[in-house]
Amino acid sequence: MEPIVIFTRVRLCDKPVLKEAKNKTQFYVFTIQSEGSKYACKLFEDSECFEKIGSLHLEGGDYLDLQCTMKKMIQKIKMPATSEDGEPCEVVVPHEVTHFKVKNLDFAIPVEFKKTSKKNQDQNSKSVNPMTDLSGFED
């Protein structure tokens, strides 16, 4: 069973890019940043929120709330090397990569924005005196 990870108000580092897998299914790839660390995320076509990501028109710098499963994969990386007799060659090195498979996502308003807009609202809101005497309308 894959562990479920919940990201709250993480910053989107780049615009989600739509890619195609070898089996012709589509998926979105993007990177998020949470407390100084960056994480790779994938949103596959079979997810319920696949259509939602297109309607959000996300850009780098936007904030998201995500529910993901953590997936560790072994990728094979080709690296240049030298053989015992001094000839250049390539070696395939296994490399463990962690990425997050998105199960649910929502657009999030960052806490800083809420605080600044509320502060501005308090400064701008003043009581308005009625234009006429409203005492005749009281019971």
mmCIF file of C-alpha atoms in Angstrom:
data_model
loop_
_atom_site.group_PDB
_atom_site.id
_atom_site.type_symbol
_atom_site.label_atom_id
_atom_site.label_comp_id
_atom_site.label_asym_id
_atom_site.label_seq_id
_atom_site.Cartn_x
_atom_site.Cartn_y
_atom_site.Cartn_z
ATOM 1 C CA MET A 1 0.000 0.000 0.000
ATOM 2 C CA GLU A 2 1.395 3.375 -1.022
ATOM 3 C CA PRO A 3 1.498 6.046 1.705
ATOM 4 C CA ILE A 4 -0.871 9.007 1.280
ATOM 5 C CA VAL A 5 0.723 12.447 1.551
ATOM 6 C CA ILE A 6 -1.280 15.658 1.972
ATOM 7 C CA PHE A 7 0.293 18.952 0.888
ATOM 8 C CA THR A 8 -1.412 22.099 2.165
ATOM 9 C CA ARG A 9 -0.791 25.404 0.416
ATOM 10 C CA VAL A 10 2.247 24.406 -1.602
ATOM 11 C CA ARG A 11 3.588 26.727 -4.291
ATOM 12 C CA LEU A 12 3.510 25.566 -7.883
ATOM 13 C CA CYS A 13 7.015 26.014 -9.357
ATOM 14 C CA ASP A 14 6.042 25.714 -13.013
ATOM 15 C CA LYS A 15 2.995 25.445 -15.236
ATOM 16 C CA PRO A 16 1.694 21.835 -15.470
ATOM 17 C CA VAL A 17 2.820 20.219 -18.731
ATOM 18 C CA LEU A 18 0.679 17.631 -20.523
ATOM 19 C CA LYS A 19 2.712 14.608 -21.697
ATOM 20 C CA GLU A 20 1.938 11.271 -23.305
ATOM 21 C CA ALA A 21 3.027 7.896 -21.896
ATOM 22 C CA LYS A 22 4.212 4.931 -23.956
ATOM 23 C CA ASN A 23 0.752 3.360 -23.696
ATOM 24 C CA LYS A 24 -0.768 6.538 -25.272
ATOM 25 C CA THR A 25 -2.390 7.761 -22.036
ATOM 26 C CA GLN A 26 -1.886 11.377 -21.040
ATOM 27 C CA PHE A 27 -0.604 12.821 -17.770
ATOM 28 C CA TYR A 28 0.402 16.192 -16.308
ATOM 29 C CA VAL A 29 3.845 16.780 -14.828
ATOM 30 C CA PHE A 30 4.668 19.663 -12.480
ATOM 31 C CA THR A 31 6.871 20.574 -9.540
ATOM 32 C CA ILE A 32 5.723 21.930 -6.185
ATOM 33 C CA GLN A 33 7.659 23.610 -3.410
ATOM 34 C CA SER A 34 6.913 23.101 0.270
ATOM 35 C CA GLU A 35 9.071 24.635 3.016
ATOM 36 C CA GLY A 36 12.136 24.932 0.788
ATOM 37 C CA SER A 37 11.942 21.414 -0.696
ATOM 38 C CA LYS A 38 10.785 20.673 -4.235
ATOM 39 C CA TYR A 39 8.787 17.594 -5.243
ATOM 40 C CA ALA A 40 7.893 16.132 -8.639
ATOM 41 C CA CYS A 41 4.186 15.415 -9.148
ATOM 42 C CA LYS A 42 2.295 13.489 -11.818
ATOM 43 C CA LEU A 43 -1.441 13.615 -12.456
ATOM 44 C CA PHE A 44 -2.608 10.695 -14.601
ATOM 45 C CA GLU A 45 -5.594 10.524 -16.945
ATOM 46 C CA ASP A 46 -7.413 7.964 -14.773
ATOM 47 C CA SER A 47 -7.592 10.422 -11.847
ATOM 48 C CA GLU A 48 -10.922 12.076 -11.002
ATOM 49 C CA CYS A 49 -9.292 15.515 -10.958
ATOM 50 C CA PHE A 50 -7.581 15.204 -14.372
ATOM 51 C CA GLU A 51 -10.175 17.465 -16.060
ATOM 52 C CA LYS A 52 -10.072 19.915 -13.146
ATOM 53 C CA ILE A 53 -6.408 20.835 -13.669
ATOM 54 C CA GLY A 54 -7.193 22.211 -17.127
ATOM 55 C CA SER A 55 -10.050 24.376 -15.856
ATOM 56 C CA LEU A 56 -7.880 25.939 -13.117
ATOM 57 C CA HIS A 57 -5.446 27.520 -15.661
ATOM 58 C CA LEU A 58 -2.533 27.119 -13.263
ATOM 59 C CA GLU A 59 0.715 29.066 -13.579
ATOM 60 C CA GLY A 60 3.973 29.023 -11.659
ATOM 61 C CA GLY A 61 3.543 30.783 -8.302
ATOM 62 C CA ASP A 62 -0.050 29.598 -7.743
ATOM 63 C CA TYR A 63 -0.854 27.700 -4.554
ATOM 64 C CA LEU A 64 -2.437 24.243 -4.331
ATOM 65 C CA ASP A 65 -3.775 21.773 -1.807
ATOM 66 C CA LEU A 66 -2.891 18.248 -2.929
ATOM 67 C CA GLN A 67 -3.617 14.708 -1.829
ATOM 68 C CA CYS A 68 -1.071 12.300 -3.305
ATOM 69 C CA THR A 69 0.382 8.858 -3.018
ATOM 70 C CA MET A 70 4.149 8.614 -2.714
ATOM 71 C CA LYS A 71 5.795 6.397 -5.286
ATOM 72 C CA LYS A 72 9.436 5.337 -5.415
ATOM 73 C CA MET A 73 10.707 4.268 -8.815
ATOM 74 C CA ILE A 74 14.019 3.008 -10.080
ATOM 75 C CA GLN A 75 15.191 4.831 -13.179
ATOM 76 C CA LYS A 76 18.116 3.746 -15.259
ATOM 77 C CA ILE A 77 20.551 6.518 -16.108
ATOM 78 C CA LYS A 78 23.185 6.164 -18.805
ATOM 79 C CA MET A 79 26.518 7.632 -17.753
ATOM 80 C CA PRO A 80 29.745 7.961 -19.719
ATOM 81 C CA ALA A 81 32.574 5.738 -18.431
ATOM 82 C CA THR A 82 35.888 4.276 -19.449
ATOM 83 C CA SER A 83 36.489 0.566 -19.891
ATOM 84 C CA GLU A 84 39.497 -1.266 -18.402
ATOM 85 C CA ASP A 85 41.421 -0.906 -21.658
ATOM 86 C CA GLY A 86 40.795 2.900 -21.759
ATOM 87 C CA GLU A 87 37.991 2.918 -24.333
ATOM 88 C CA PRO A 88 35.012 5.278 -23.747
ATOM 89 C CA CYS A 89 31.724 3.473 -23.049
ATOM 90 C CA GLU A 90 28.361 3.976 -21.333
ATOM 91 C CA VAL A 91 27.196 2.359 -18.111
ATOM 92 C CA VAL A 92 23.589 2.013 -16.965
ATOM 93 C CA VAL A 93 23.222 3.023 -13.320
ATOM 94 C CA PRO A 94 20.014 2.408 -11.335
ATOM 95 C CA HIS A 95 18.812 5.537 -9.567
ATOM 96 C CA GLU A 96 15.900 5.754 -7.078
ATOM 97 C CA VAL A 97 13.491 8.626 -7.733
ATOM 98 C CA THR A 98 10.524 9.639 -5.564
ATOM 99 C CA HIS A 99 7.534 11.282 -7.176
ATOM 100 C CA PHE A 100 3.998 11.960 -6.019
ATOM 101 C CA LYS A 101 0.953 10.646 -7.858
ATOM 102 C CA VAL A 102 -1.842 13.213 -7.444
ATOM 103 C CA LYS A 103 -5.202 11.807 -6.338
ATOM 104 C CA ASN A 104 -6.988 15.080 -5.573
ATOM 105 C CA LEU A 105 -6.147 18.756 -5.996
ATOM 106 C CA ASP A 106 -7.666 22.116 -5.256
ATOM 107 C CA PHE A 107 -6.649 25.717 -5.804
ATOM 108 C CA ALA A 108 -5.594 27.273 -2.489
ATOM 109 C CA ILE A 109 -5.383 30.891 -1.398
ATOM 110 C CA PRO A 110 -2.103 31.388 0.492
ATOM 111 C CA VAL A 111 -2.343 32.435 4.149
ATOM 112 C CA GLU A 112 -0.250 35.567 3.490
ATOM 113 C CA PHE A 113 -2.793 36.774 0.919
ATOM 114 C CA LYS A 114 -5.696 36.289 3.336
ATOM 115 C CA LYS A 115 -3.872 38.265 6.033
ATOM 116 C CA THR A 116 -2.949 41.190 3.753
ATOM 117 C CA SER A 117 -6.410 41.421 2.156
ATOM 118 C CA LYS A 118 -8.084 41.378 5.591
ATOM 119 C CA LYS A 119 -5.676 44.064 6.845
ATOM 120 C CA ASN A 120 -6.437 46.230 3.793
ATOM 121 C CA GLN A 121 -10.158 45.612 4.218
ATOM 122 C CA ASP A 122 -10.041 46.780 7.847
ATOM 123 C CA GLN A 123 -8.242 49.985 6.830
ATOM 124 C CA ASN A 124 -10.701 50.751 4.025
ATOM 125 C CA SER A 125 -13.951 49.916 5.822
ATOM 126 C CA LYS A 126 -15.594 52.870 7.502
ATOM 127 C CA SER A 127 -19.161 53.183 8.677
ATOM 128 C CA VAL A 128 -21.470 55.001 6.286
ATOM 129 C CA ASN A 129 -24.145 57.323 7.628
ATOM 130 C CA PRO A 130 -27.628 56.785 6.117
ATOM 131 C CA MET A 131 -28.814 59.449 3.658
ATOM 132 C CA THR A 132 -32.204 59.891 5.391
ATOM 133 C CA ASP A 133 -33.695 59.338 8.800
ATOM 134 C CA LEU A 134 -34.597 55.626 9.042
ATOM 135 C CA SER A 135 -36.420 55.851 12.400
ATOM 136 C CA GLY A 136 -39.800 55.758 10.638
ATOM 137 C CA PHE A 137 -39.087 52.208 9.462
ATOM 138 C CA GLU A 138 -38.506 50.816 12.955
ATOM 139 C CA ASP A 139 -41.263 48.781 14.646
#
